[in-house]
Coordinates of C-alpha atoms in Angstrom, one line a residue:
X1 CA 7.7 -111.0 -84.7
X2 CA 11.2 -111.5 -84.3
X3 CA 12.9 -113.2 -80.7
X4 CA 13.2 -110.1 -79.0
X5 CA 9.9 -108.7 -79.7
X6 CA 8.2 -111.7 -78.7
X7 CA 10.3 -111.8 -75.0
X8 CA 9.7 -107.5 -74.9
X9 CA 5.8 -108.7 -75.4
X10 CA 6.4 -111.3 -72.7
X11 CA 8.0 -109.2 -70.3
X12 CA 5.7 -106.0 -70.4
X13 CA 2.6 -108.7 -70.2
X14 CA 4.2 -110.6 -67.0
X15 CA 5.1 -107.3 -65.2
X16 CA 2.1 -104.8 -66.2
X17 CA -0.7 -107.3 -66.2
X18 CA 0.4 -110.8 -64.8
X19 CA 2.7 -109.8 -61.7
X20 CA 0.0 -107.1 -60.5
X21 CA -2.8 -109.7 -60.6
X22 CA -1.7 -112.4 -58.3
X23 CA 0.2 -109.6 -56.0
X24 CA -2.0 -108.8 -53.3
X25 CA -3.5 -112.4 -53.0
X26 CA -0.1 -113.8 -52.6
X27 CA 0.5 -111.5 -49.9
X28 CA 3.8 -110.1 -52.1
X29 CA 5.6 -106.8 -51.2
X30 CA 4.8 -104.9 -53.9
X31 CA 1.8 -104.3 -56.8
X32 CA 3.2 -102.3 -59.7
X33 CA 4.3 -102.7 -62.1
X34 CA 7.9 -100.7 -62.1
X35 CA 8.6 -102.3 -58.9
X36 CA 8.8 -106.1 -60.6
X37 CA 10.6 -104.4 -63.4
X38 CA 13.0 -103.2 -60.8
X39 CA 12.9 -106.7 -59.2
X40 CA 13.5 -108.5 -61.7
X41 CA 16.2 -106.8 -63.7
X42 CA 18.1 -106.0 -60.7
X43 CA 18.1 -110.1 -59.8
X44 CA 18.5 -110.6 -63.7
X45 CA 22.2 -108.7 -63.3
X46 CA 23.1 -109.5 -59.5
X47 CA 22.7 -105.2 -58.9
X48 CA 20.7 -102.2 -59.8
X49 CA 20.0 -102.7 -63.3
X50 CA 20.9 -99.2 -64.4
X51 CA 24.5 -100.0 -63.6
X52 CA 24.0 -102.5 -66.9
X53 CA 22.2 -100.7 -68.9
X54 CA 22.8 -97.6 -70.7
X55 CA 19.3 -96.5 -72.6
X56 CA 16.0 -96.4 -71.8
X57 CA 13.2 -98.2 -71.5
X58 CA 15.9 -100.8 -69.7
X59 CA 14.3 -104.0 -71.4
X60 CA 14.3 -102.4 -74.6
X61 CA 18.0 -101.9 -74.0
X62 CA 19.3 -104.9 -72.2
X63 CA 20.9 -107.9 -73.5
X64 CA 19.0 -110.5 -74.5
X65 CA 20.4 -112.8 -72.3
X66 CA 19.8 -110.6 -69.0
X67 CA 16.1 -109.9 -70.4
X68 CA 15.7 -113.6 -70.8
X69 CA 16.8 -114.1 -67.6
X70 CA 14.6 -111.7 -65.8
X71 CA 11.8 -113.2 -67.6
X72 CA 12.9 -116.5 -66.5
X73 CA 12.8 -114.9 -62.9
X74 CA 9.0 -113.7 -63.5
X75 CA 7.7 -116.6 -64.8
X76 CA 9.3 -118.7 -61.3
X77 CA 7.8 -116.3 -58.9
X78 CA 4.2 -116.4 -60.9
X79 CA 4.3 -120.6 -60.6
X80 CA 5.7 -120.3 -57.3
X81 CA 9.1 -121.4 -57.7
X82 CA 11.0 -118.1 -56.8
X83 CA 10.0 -116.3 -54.2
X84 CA 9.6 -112.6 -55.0
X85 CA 9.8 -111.1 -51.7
X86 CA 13.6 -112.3 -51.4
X87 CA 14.1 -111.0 -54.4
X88 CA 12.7 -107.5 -53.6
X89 CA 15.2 -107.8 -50.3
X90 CA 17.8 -108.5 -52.4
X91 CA 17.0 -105.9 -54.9
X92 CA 16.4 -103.6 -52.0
X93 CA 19.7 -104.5 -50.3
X94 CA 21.9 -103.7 -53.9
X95 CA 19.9 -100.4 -53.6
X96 CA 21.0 -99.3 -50.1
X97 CA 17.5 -99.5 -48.6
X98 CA 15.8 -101.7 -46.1
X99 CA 12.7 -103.0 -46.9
X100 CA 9.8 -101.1 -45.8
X101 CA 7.5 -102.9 -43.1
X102 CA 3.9 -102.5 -44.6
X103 CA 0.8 -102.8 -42.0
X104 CA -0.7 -106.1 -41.9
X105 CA -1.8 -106.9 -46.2
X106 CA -0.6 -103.4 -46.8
X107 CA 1.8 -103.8 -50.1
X108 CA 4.7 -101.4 -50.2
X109 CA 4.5 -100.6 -53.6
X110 CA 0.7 -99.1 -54.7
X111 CA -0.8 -99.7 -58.5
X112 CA 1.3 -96.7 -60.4
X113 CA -2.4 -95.1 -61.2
X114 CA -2.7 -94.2 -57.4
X115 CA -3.1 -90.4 -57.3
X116 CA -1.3 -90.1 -53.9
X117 CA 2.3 -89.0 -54.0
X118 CA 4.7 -91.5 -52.9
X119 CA 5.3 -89.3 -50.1
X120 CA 1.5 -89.6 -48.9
X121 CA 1.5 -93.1 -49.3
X122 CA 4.4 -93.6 -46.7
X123 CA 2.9 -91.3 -44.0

């Protein structure tokens, strides 16, 4: 495997599997696994990631250096030396959007294989 395949491997383990794991019992903002993507790219490039990025999948097309660094980012908030939701509000805040205020343990994010609508899961 060359460098960037390994830190492509290491990203879409942390966000899909590693992130989504520890999420609900940490009491974090959000579950899936596009919404750390989001996070952590966004905080990678200090604003919405797709302002950076040209192609698609957006860690297949980013600099090394960015993905590195949103990697980095990951890997901080999963040993508890970055805490994610600032970075969501952050992320949020570069978007235009206020957090949302979830009920009591209610993420705002849902695992992406929820078959309610995003719509139904905010009413």
């Amino acid at each position: 495997m060359t460098g960037r395949e390994v830190l492509e491997a290491r990203w879409l383990d942390l966000t899909r599997r590693e992130l989504p794991a520890v999420a609900r019992e940490r009491g974090w903002p959000v579950v899936a696994d596009h919404c750390f993507q989001r996070i952590l790219l966004d905080n990678a490039f200090g604003g919405q990631w797709y302002d950076h990025v040209a192609g698609r999948p957006a860690y297949a097309h980013a600099d090394p250096a960015a993905l590195a660094h949103a990697v980095a980012l990951g890997e901080q908030a999963l040993a508890g030396d970055a805490d994610l939701a600032e970075l969501n509000r952050r992320s949020l805040e570069w978007r235009g959007k206020a957090p949302s205020k979830p009920g009591r343990g209610t993420p705002i994010s849902r695992p992406s294989q929820s078959k309610r609508t995003k719509i139904e899961r905010t009413a």
